[in-house]
Amino acid sequence: MTDEFHKPVRLPSETFDRLFAGDDPAEVSRVAHSTAQALLMRVRAEPDTDIVERLIDFTNHNGIDDIAELWSRSPAKTLPGSLWRLYLLQLSIHDDPDTSALLYERGCTELRSADAVIAGAPSPAAPDELVSVIDQIMRGVFIGDFAVALDRASAFCRVQASGAAHLADDYEQSEPGRSTAFTTRALRLSTYAEDLHQAARLWRRESLA
């Protein structure tokens, strides 16, 4: 596939300057939605193993800045907003798999729900196993059932949020700063869990745009 395919994801800075000239919210929204739709639909229509793997590994090699410039300001229950949250979740696990595994294992212990089964990670899960699971979820974004990928990511966030909340309680007296950090992370993960769950429902109704 030609280099032209990559333009929705990696655009030269001068192109960004032109696209976001004046920081017009309507223009920012238009570009965010059009690039997200073009990227997802193009790959899903003609799945290519090399392209899919490069997209899964995108943040490992390129960071999050380019994606942030495209999608970070999009509302949660939109296609670009959902892709942004999926990439952030993946990046957080790749960046610190040890803490992610700790949160996930504690969440599996404390959370009495089917979320751990839906997420699809083993319990206990080693750090490298969690990395593999989130990459598998991202692979499903491009070549599987997109709603299922969203639901798995939502469940994953919910399990980790439970783990973070319980660890926050553990450290409340002995290490209040660490407790606060875990509380903040739990709230963020809980919000992402609900956002991705709602996005999956919208996708199934063909209403996620």
Short mmCIF file of C-alpha atoms in Angstrom, two decimals:
data_model
loop_
_atom_site.label_atom_id
_atom_site.label_comp_id
_atom_site.label_asym_id
_atom_site.label_seq_id
_atom_site.Cartn_x
_atom_site.Cartn_y
_atom_site.Cartn_z
CA MET A 1 0.00 0.00 0.00
CA THR A 2 1.32 3.47 -0.83
CA ASP A 3 2.54 6.11 1.60
CA GLU A 4 -0.67 8.01 0.83
CA PHE A 5 -2.47 5.73 3.29
CA HIS A 6 -0.55 7.13 6.23
CA LYS A 7 -1.67 10.73 5.69
CA PRO A 8 -4.70 10.49 8.00
CA VAL A 9 -2.41 9.41 10.84
CA ARG A 10 0.87 11.20 10.26
CA LEU A 11 0.57 14.59 8.66
CA PRO A 12 3.48 17.03 8.30
CA SER A 13 3.42 19.89 10.75
CA GLU A 14 2.79 22.40 8.00
CA THR A 15 -0.33 20.49 7.01
CA PHE A 16 -1.53 20.58 10.60
CA ASP A 17 -0.90 24.31 10.67
CA ARG A 18 -3.09 24.70 7.62
CA LEU A 19 -5.81 22.35 8.83
CA PHE A 20 -6.06 23.90 12.27
CA ALA A 21 -5.47 27.49 11.24
CA GLY A 22 -7.08 29.80 13.76
CA ASP A 23 -8.01 26.82 15.92
CA ASP A 24 -11.54 26.86 14.49
CA PRO A 25 -13.49 24.29 16.57
CA ALA A 26 -15.68 23.36 13.62
CA GLU A 27 -12.64 22.70 11.43
CA VAL A 28 -10.88 20.75 14.18
CA SER A 29 -13.98 18.60 14.59
CA ARG A 30 -14.32 18.05 10.84
CA VAL A 31 -10.72 16.92 10.47
CA ALA A 32 -10.92 14.67 13.53
CA HIS A 33 -14.01 12.87 12.28
CA SER A 34 -12.88 12.60 8.66
CA THR A 35 -9.45 11.20 9.54
CA ALA A 36 -10.86 8.69 12.02
CA GLN A 37 -13.43 7.44 9.54
CA ALA A 38 -10.94 7.31 6.68
CA LEU A 39 -8.39 5.40 8.74
CA LEU A 40 -10.76 2.88 10.23
CA MET A 41 -12.89 2.23 7.16
CA ARG A 42 -9.93 1.99 4.80
CA VAL A 43 -8.17 -0.63 6.90
CA ARG A 44 -11.32 -2.61 7.67
CA ALA A 45 -12.29 -2.66 4.00
CA GLU A 46 -8.87 -3.88 2.86
CA PRO A 47 -7.10 -5.39 5.88
CA ASP A 48 -3.37 -5.71 5.32
CA THR A 49 -1.37 -7.48 8.01
CA ASP A 50 1.62 -5.14 7.80
CA ILE A 51 -0.54 -2.01 7.94
CA VAL A 52 -2.59 -3.33 10.85
CA GLU A 53 0.53 -4.22 12.84
CA ARG A 54 2.04 -0.79 12.18
CA LEU A 55 -1.14 0.88 13.43
CA ILE A 56 -1.12 -1.30 16.55
CA ASP A 57 2.51 -0.37 17.20
CA PHE A 58 2.00 3.28 16.23
CA THR A 59 2.36 4.84 19.68
CA ASN A 60 5.39 2.67 20.49
CA HIS A 61 7.30 4.13 17.57
CA ASN A 62 5.75 7.58 17.18
CA GLY A 63 4.40 8.55 20.58
CA ILE A 64 0.97 10.04 21.09
CA ASP A 65 1.45 13.61 19.86
CA ASP A 66 0.26 13.15 16.28
CA ILE A 67 -2.84 11.25 17.38
CA ALA A 68 -3.51 13.79 20.12
CA GLU A 69 -3.41 16.62 17.61
CA LEU A 70 -6.02 14.81 15.54
CA TRP A 71 -8.42 13.31 18.07
CA SER A 72 -7.86 14.42 21.68
CA ARG A 73 -10.43 17.23 21.58
CA SER A 74 -13.18 15.03 20.17
CA PRO A 75 -16.17 14.20 22.41
CA ALA A 76 -15.94 10.82 24.12
CA LYS A 77 -18.87 9.20 22.34
CA THR A 78 -17.54 9.76 18.82
CA LEU A 79 -15.33 7.64 16.59
CA PRO A 80 -12.22 9.86 16.97
CA GLY A 81 -12.86 10.19 20.71
CA SER A 82 -13.09 6.42 21.04
CA LEU A 83 -9.90 5.81 19.05
CA TRP A 84 -8.10 8.39 21.18
CA ARG A 85 -9.11 6.58 24.37
CA LEU A 86 -8.12 3.20 22.97
CA TYR A 87 -4.66 4.46 22.06
CA LEU A 88 -4.25 6.12 25.48
CA LEU A 89 -5.19 2.87 27.20
CA GLN A 90 -2.72 0.93 25.08
CA LEU A 91 0.04 3.46 25.71
CA SER A 92 -0.50 3.39 29.47
CA ILE A 93 -0.05 -0.38 29.53
CA HIS A 94 2.97 -0.39 27.23
CA ASP A 95 4.61 2.40 29.26
CA ASP A 96 4.16 0.72 32.66
CA PRO A 97 3.09 -2.91 32.31
CA ASP A 98 4.12 -3.74 35.89
CA THR A 99 1.71 -1.26 37.45
CA SER A 100 -0.96 -2.20 34.92
CA ALA A 101 -0.60 -5.86 35.93
CA LEU A 102 -0.81 -4.90 39.61
CA LEU A 103 -4.02 -2.93 39.05
CA TYR A 104 -5.54 -5.63 36.89
CA GLU A 105 -4.82 -8.43 39.35
CA ARG A 106 -6.21 -6.45 42.28
CA GLY A 107 -9.27 -5.57 40.24
CA CYS A 108 -9.88 -9.21 39.34
CA THR A 109 -9.71 -10.07 43.04
CA GLU A 110 -12.10 -7.34 44.17
CA LEU A 111 -14.54 -6.91 41.29
CA ARG A 112 -17.48 -9.28 41.31
CA SER A 113 -18.54 -9.05 37.69
CA ALA A 114 -17.93 -10.58 34.27
CA ASP A 115 -15.58 -7.76 33.26
CA ALA A 116 -12.40 -9.82 33.65
CA VAL A 117 -13.86 -12.51 31.40
CA ILE A 118 -14.95 -9.95 28.81
CA ALA A 119 -11.55 -8.25 28.83
CA GLY A 120 -9.94 -11.59 28.09
CA ALA A 121 -6.75 -11.30 30.12
CA PRO A 122 -5.60 -14.24 32.25
CA SER A 123 -5.63 -13.98 36.02
CA PRO A 124 -3.06 -13.63 37.35
CA ALA A 125 -1.72 -11.76 34.36
CA ALA A 126 1.99 -11.12 33.91
CA PRO A 127 2.96 -7.68 32.57
CA ASP A 128 3.86 -9.06 29.13
CA GLU A 129 0.53 -10.90 29.00
CA LEU A 130 -1.34 -7.63 29.58
CA VAL A 131 0.63 -5.98 26.79
CA SER A 132 -0.34 -8.87 24.52
CA VAL A 133 -4.01 -8.57 25.48
CA ILE A 134 -4.26 -4.83 24.84
CA ASP A 135 -2.53 -5.30 21.48
CA GLN A 136 -5.02 -8.04 20.69
CA ILE A 137 -7.86 -5.67 21.54
CA MET A 138 -6.35 -3.03 19.27
CA ARG A 139 -6.03 -5.62 16.51
CA GLY A 140 -9.76 -6.22 16.84
CA VAL A 141 -10.36 -2.52 16.18
CA PHE A 142 -9.01 -2.91 12.67
CA ILE A 143 -9.80 -6.48 11.66
CA GLY A 144 -12.50 -7.73 14.03
CA ASP A 145 -15.83 -6.62 15.46
CA PHE A 146 -15.23 -3.02 16.46
CA ALA A 147 -17.99 -3.07 19.08
CA VAL A 148 -16.47 -6.16 20.70
CA ALA A 149 -13.08 -4.43 20.82
CA LEU A 150 -14.69 -1.43 22.50
CA ASP A 151 -16.49 -3.64 25.01
CA ARG A 152 -13.28 -5.53 25.81
CA ALA A 153 -11.41 -2.26 26.33
CA SER A 154 -14.27 -0.98 28.50
CA ALA A 155 -14.16 -4.11 30.66
CA PHE A 156 -10.38 -3.86 30.89
CA CYS A 157 -10.68 -0.27 32.15
CA ARG A 158 -13.33 -1.28 34.67
CA VAL A 159 -11.14 -4.03 36.13
CA GLN A 160 -8.15 -1.72 36.38
CA ALA A 161 -10.29 1.05 37.88
CA SER A 162 -11.39 -1.32 40.64
CA GLY A 163 -7.78 -2.28 41.29
CA ALA A 164 -6.68 1.36 41.42
CA ALA A 165 -9.50 2.30 43.80
CA HIS A 166 -8.66 -0.49 46.23
CA LEU A 167 -4.95 0.29 46.11
CA ALA A 168 -5.83 3.92 46.85
CA ASP A 169 -7.61 2.74 50.00
CA ASP A 170 -4.59 0.64 50.97
CA TYR A 171 -2.23 3.62 50.79
CA GLU A 172 -4.58 6.27 52.20
CA GLN A 173 -2.98 6.34 55.65
CA SER A 174 0.62 5.38 54.90
CA GLU A 175 1.24 7.15 51.58
CA PRO A 176 -1.47 9.76 50.90
CA GLY A 177 0.25 11.07 47.78
CA ARG A 178 0.31 7.62 46.22
CA SER A 179 -3.28 7.09 47.32
CA THR A 180 -4.34 10.27 45.53
CA ALA A 181 -2.57 9.19 42.35
CA PHE A 182 -4.38 5.85 42.38
CA THR A 183 -7.71 7.58 43.07
CA THR A 184 -7.19 9.88 40.10
CA ARG A 185 -6.30 6.92 37.91
CA ALA A 186 -9.36 4.99 39.08
CA LEU A 187 -11.66 7.88 38.21
CA ARG A 188 -10.12 8.28 34.78
CA LEU A 189 -10.34 4.57 34.03
CA SER A 190 -13.95 4.43 35.22
CA THR A 191 -14.82 7.30 32.92
CA TYR A 192 -13.09 5.63 29.99
CA ALA A 193 -14.89 2.38 30.75
CA GLU A 194 -18.27 4.08 30.48
CA ASP A 195 -17.25 6.11 27.41
CA LEU A 196 -16.11 3.01 25.54
CA HIS A 197 -19.17 1.03 26.60
CA GLN A 198 -21.47 3.75 25.25
CA ALA A 199 -19.39 3.97 22.06
CA ALA A 200 -19.88 0.21 21.52
CA ARG A 201 -23.65 0.64 21.84
CA LEU A 202 -23.60 3.51 19.35
CA TRP A 203 -21.47 1.51 16.89
CA ARG A 204 -23.98 -1.36 16.99
CA ARG A 205 -26.74 1.13 16.18
CA GLU A 206 -24.58 2.58 13.38
CA SER A 207 -24.63 5.90 15.23
CA LEU A 208 -20.98 6.32 16.19
CA ALA A 209 -19.66 9.12 14.00
#
